[in-house]
mmCIF file of C-alpha atoms in Angstrom:
data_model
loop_
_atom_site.group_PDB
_atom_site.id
_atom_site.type_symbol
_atom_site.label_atom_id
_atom_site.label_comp_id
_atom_site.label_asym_id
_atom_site.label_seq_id
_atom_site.Cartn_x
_atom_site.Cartn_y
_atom_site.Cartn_z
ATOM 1 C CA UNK N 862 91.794 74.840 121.352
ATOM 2 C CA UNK N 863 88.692 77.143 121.415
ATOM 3 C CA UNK N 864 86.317 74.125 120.944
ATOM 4 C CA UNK N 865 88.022 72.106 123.208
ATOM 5 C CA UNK N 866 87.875 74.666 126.185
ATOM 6 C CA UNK N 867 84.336 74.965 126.274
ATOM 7 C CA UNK N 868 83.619 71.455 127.181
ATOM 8 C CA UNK N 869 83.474 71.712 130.748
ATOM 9 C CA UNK N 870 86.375 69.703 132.611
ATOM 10 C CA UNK N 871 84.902 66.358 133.909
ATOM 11 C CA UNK N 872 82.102 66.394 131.303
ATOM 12 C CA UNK N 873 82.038 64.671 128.220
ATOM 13 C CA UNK N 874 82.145 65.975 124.894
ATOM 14 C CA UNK N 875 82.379 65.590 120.854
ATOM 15 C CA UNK N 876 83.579 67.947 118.333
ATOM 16 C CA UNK N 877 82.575 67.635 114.711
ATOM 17 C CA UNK N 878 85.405 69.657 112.517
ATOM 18 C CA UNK N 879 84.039 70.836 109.043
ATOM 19 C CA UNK N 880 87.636 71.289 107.081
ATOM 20 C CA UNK N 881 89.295 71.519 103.437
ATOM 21 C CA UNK N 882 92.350 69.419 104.762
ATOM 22 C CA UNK N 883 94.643 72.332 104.163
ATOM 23 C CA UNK N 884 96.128 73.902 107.136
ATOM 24 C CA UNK N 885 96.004 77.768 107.165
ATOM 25 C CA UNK N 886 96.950 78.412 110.992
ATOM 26 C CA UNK N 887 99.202 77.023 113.829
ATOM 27 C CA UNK N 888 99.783 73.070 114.177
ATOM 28 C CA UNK N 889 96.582 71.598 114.733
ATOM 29 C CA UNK N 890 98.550 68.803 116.526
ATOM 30 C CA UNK N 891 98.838 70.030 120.380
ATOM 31 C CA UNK N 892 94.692 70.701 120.123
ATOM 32 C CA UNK N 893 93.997 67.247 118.878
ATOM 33 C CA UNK N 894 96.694 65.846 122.021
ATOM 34 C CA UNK N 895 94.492 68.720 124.807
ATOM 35 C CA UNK N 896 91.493 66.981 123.395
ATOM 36 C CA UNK N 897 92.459 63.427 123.284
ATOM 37 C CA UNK N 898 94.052 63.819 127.098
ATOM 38 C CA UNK N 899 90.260 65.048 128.255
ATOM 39 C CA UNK N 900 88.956 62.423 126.621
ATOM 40 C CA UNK N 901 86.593 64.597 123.944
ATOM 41 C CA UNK N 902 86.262 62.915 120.992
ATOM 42 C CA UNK N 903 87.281 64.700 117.226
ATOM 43 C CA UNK N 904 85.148 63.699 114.462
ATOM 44 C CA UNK N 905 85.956 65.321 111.094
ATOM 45 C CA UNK N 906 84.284 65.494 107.602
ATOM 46 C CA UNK N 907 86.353 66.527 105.139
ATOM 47 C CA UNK N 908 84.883 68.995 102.913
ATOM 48 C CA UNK N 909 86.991 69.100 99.507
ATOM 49 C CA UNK N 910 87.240 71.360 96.901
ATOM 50 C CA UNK N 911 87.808 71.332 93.435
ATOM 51 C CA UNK N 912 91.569 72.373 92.615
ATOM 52 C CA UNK N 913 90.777 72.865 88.807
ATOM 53 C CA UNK N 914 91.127 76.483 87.617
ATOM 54 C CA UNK N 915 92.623 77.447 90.770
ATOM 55 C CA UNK N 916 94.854 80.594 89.992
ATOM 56 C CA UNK N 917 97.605 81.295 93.015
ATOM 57 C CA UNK N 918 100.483 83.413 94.370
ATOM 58 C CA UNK N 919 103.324 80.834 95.172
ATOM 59 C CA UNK N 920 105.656 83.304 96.538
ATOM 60 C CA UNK N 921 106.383 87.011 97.041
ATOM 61 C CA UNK N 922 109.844 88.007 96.989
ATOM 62 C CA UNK N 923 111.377 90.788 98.178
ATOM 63 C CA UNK N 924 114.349 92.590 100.373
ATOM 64 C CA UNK N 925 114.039 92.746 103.781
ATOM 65 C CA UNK N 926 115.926 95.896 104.069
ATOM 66 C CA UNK N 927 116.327 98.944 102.321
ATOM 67 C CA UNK N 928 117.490 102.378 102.177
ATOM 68 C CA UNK N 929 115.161 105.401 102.128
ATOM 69 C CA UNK N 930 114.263 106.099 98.443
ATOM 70 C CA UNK N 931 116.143 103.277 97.347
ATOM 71 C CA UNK N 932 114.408 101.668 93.972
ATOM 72 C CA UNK N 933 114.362 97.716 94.266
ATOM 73 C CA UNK N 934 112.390 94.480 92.615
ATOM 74 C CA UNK N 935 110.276 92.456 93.992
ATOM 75 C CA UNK N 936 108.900 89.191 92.030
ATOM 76 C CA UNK N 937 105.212 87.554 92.288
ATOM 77 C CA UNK N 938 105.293 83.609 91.643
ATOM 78 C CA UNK N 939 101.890 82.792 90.056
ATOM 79 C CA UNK N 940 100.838 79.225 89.199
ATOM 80 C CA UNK N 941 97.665 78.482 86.715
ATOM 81 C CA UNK N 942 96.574 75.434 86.231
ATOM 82 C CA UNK N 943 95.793 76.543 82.065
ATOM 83 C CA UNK N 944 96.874 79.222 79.401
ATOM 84 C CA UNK N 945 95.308 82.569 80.269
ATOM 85 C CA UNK N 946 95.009 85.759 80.915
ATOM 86 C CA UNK N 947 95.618 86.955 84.544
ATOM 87 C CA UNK N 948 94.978 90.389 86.364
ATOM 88 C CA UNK N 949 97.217 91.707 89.090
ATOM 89 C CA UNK N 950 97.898 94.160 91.153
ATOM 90 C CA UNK N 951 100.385 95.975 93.444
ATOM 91 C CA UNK N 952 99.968 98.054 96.472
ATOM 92 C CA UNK N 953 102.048 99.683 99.116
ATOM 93 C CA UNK N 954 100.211 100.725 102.174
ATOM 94 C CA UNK N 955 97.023 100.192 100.625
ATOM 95 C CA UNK N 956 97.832 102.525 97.583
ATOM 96 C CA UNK N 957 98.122 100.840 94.044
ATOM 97 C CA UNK N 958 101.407 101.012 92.535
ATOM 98 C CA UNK N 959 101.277 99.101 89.648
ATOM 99 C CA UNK N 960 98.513 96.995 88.058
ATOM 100 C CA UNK N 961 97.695 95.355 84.924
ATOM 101 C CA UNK N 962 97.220 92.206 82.743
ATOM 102 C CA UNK N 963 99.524 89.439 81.590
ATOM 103 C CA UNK N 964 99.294 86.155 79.603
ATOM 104 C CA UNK N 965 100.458 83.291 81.706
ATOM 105 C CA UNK N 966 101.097 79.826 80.622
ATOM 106 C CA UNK N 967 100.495 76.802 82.028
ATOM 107 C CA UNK N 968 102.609 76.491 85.552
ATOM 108 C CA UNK N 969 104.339 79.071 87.786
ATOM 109 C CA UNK N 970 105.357 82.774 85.815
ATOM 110 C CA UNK N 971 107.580 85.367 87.820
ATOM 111 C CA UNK N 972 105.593 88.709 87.396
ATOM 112 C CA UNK N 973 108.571 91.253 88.671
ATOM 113 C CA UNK N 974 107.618 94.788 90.099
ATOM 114 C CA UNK N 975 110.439 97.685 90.140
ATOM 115 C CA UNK N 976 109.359 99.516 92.996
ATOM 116 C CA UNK N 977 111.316 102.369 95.530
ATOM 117 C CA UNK N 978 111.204 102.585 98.895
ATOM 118 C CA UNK N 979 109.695 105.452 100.851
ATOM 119 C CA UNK N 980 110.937 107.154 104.097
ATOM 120 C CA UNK N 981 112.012 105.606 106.949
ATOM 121 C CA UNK N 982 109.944 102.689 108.243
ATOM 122 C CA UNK N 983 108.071 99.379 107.585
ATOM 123 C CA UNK N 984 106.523 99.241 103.645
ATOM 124 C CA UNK N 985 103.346 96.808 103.520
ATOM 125 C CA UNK N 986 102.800 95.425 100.409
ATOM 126 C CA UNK N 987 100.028 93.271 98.934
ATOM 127 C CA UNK N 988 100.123 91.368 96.223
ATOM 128 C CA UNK N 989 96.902 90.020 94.019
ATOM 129 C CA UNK N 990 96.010 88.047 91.106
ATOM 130 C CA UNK N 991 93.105 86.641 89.570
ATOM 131 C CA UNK N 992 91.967 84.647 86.485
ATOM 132 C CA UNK N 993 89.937 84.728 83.434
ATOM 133 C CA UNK N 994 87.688 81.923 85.700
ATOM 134 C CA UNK N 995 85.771 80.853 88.456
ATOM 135 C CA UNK N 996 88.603 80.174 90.901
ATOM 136 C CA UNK N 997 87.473 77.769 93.799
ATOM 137 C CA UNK N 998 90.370 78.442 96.342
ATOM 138 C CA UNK N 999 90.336 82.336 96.163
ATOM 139 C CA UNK N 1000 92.271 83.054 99.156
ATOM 140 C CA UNK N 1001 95.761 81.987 97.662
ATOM 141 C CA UNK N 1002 95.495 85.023 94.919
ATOM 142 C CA UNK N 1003 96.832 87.233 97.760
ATOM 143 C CA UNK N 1004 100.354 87.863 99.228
ATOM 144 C CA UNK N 1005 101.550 90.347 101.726
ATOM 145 C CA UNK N 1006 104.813 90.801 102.733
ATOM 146 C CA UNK N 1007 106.858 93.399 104.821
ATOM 147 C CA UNK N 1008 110.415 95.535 103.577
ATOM 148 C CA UNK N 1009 111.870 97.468 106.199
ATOM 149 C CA UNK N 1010 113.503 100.864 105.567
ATOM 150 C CA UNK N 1011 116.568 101.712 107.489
ATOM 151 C CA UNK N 1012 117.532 105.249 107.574
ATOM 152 C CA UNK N 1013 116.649 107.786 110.009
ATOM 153 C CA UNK N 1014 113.464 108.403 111.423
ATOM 154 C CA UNK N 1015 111.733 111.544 112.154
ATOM 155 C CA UNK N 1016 111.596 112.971 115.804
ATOM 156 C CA UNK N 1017 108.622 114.058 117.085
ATOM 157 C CA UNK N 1018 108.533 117.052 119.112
ATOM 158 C CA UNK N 1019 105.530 117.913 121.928
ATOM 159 C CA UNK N 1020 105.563 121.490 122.109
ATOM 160 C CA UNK N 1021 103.072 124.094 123.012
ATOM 161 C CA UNK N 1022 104.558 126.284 120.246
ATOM 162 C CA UNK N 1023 105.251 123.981 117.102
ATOM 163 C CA UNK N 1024 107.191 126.819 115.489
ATOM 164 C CA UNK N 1025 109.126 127.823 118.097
ATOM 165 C CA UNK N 1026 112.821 128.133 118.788
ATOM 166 C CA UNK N 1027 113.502 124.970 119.850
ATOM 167 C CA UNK N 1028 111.547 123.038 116.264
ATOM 168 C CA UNK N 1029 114.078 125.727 114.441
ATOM 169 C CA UNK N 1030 117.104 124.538 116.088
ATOM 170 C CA UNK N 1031 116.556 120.954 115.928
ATOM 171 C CA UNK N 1032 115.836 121.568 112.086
ATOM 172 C CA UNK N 1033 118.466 123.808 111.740
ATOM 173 C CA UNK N 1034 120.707 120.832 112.670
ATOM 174 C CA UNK N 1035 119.553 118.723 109.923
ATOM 175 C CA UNK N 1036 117.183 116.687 111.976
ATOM 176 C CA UNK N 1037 113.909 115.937 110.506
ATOM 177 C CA UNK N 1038 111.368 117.640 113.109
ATOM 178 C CA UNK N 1039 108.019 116.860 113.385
ATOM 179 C CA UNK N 1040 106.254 119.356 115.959
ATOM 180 C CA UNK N 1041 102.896 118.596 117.027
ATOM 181 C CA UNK N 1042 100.898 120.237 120.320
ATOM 182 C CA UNK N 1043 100.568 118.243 123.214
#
């Protein structure tokens, strides 16, 4: 779409796209139609790369809810192409949770992670793996995903005096205050 917007309207163009053949992004289709309609031409040259050795995250399950504090599983499909040993790790907001090593056979292994929730909120986790090799397609040994936790979620109070009467009462009444100056 980028490419295709630069050529000035009227004007003639050509586009030379360098790709693996494997689509990452958004349908490459409606681009190729903008293109065709304004008559710019598409060449391609396919640039392919080995698939031997390549070590990869299938899948990343996990809830999409929770409860605060609740303790839950979450399972990490890994396929390798050979016998070996594989690293991986967990990490929840950016901090590790769990981490470690694990012989894998050849084909897809569930690695499963017993994990708890936190407070109230959206948990980011990120999955990674990686080989006793050179792996040519490195960006598949990573998974995020995202498990929201339902429960109830702090209230923020702007105050000039953070410790004041009103921050008591509203803790005093079982809410969870957070008082900050303005």
């Amino acid at each position: 779409r980028r490419a295709v917007a630069l050529v000035p309207d009227g004007a003639p163009g050509r586009l030379l796209l360098l790709s693996d053949g494997r689509c990452t992004g958004s349908d490459p289709a409606p681009a190729a139609f903008r293109a065709a309609a304004r008559e710019v031409a598409v060449d391609y040259r396919l640039l392919g790369r080995p698939s031997a050795g390549d070590v990869a995250i299938l899948r990343l399950d996990a809830p999409q809810t929770v409860t605060p504090e609740e303790s839950f599983l979450m399972h990490v499909w890994v396929r390798s192409p050979t016998r070996q040993r594989v690293r991986y790790d967990l990490a929840r907001g950016g901090a590790r949770i769990a981490s470690g090593e694990r012989a894998v056979g050849s084909g897809v292994t569930r690695l499963t992670f017993r994990t708890r929730a936190g407070a109230s909120g959206t948990g980011d986790y990120v999955a990674r793996v990686e080989g006793d090799g050179p792996d040519p397609v490195p960006e598949n040994n990573r998974a995020r995903t995202l498990v929201g936790v339902r429960g109830p979620r702090p209230l923020l109070l702007v105050t000039e005096t953070p410790g004041g009467g009103v921050a008591r009462l509203l803790a005093g009444g079982g809410l969870d205050v957070q008082a900050r100056r303005p």
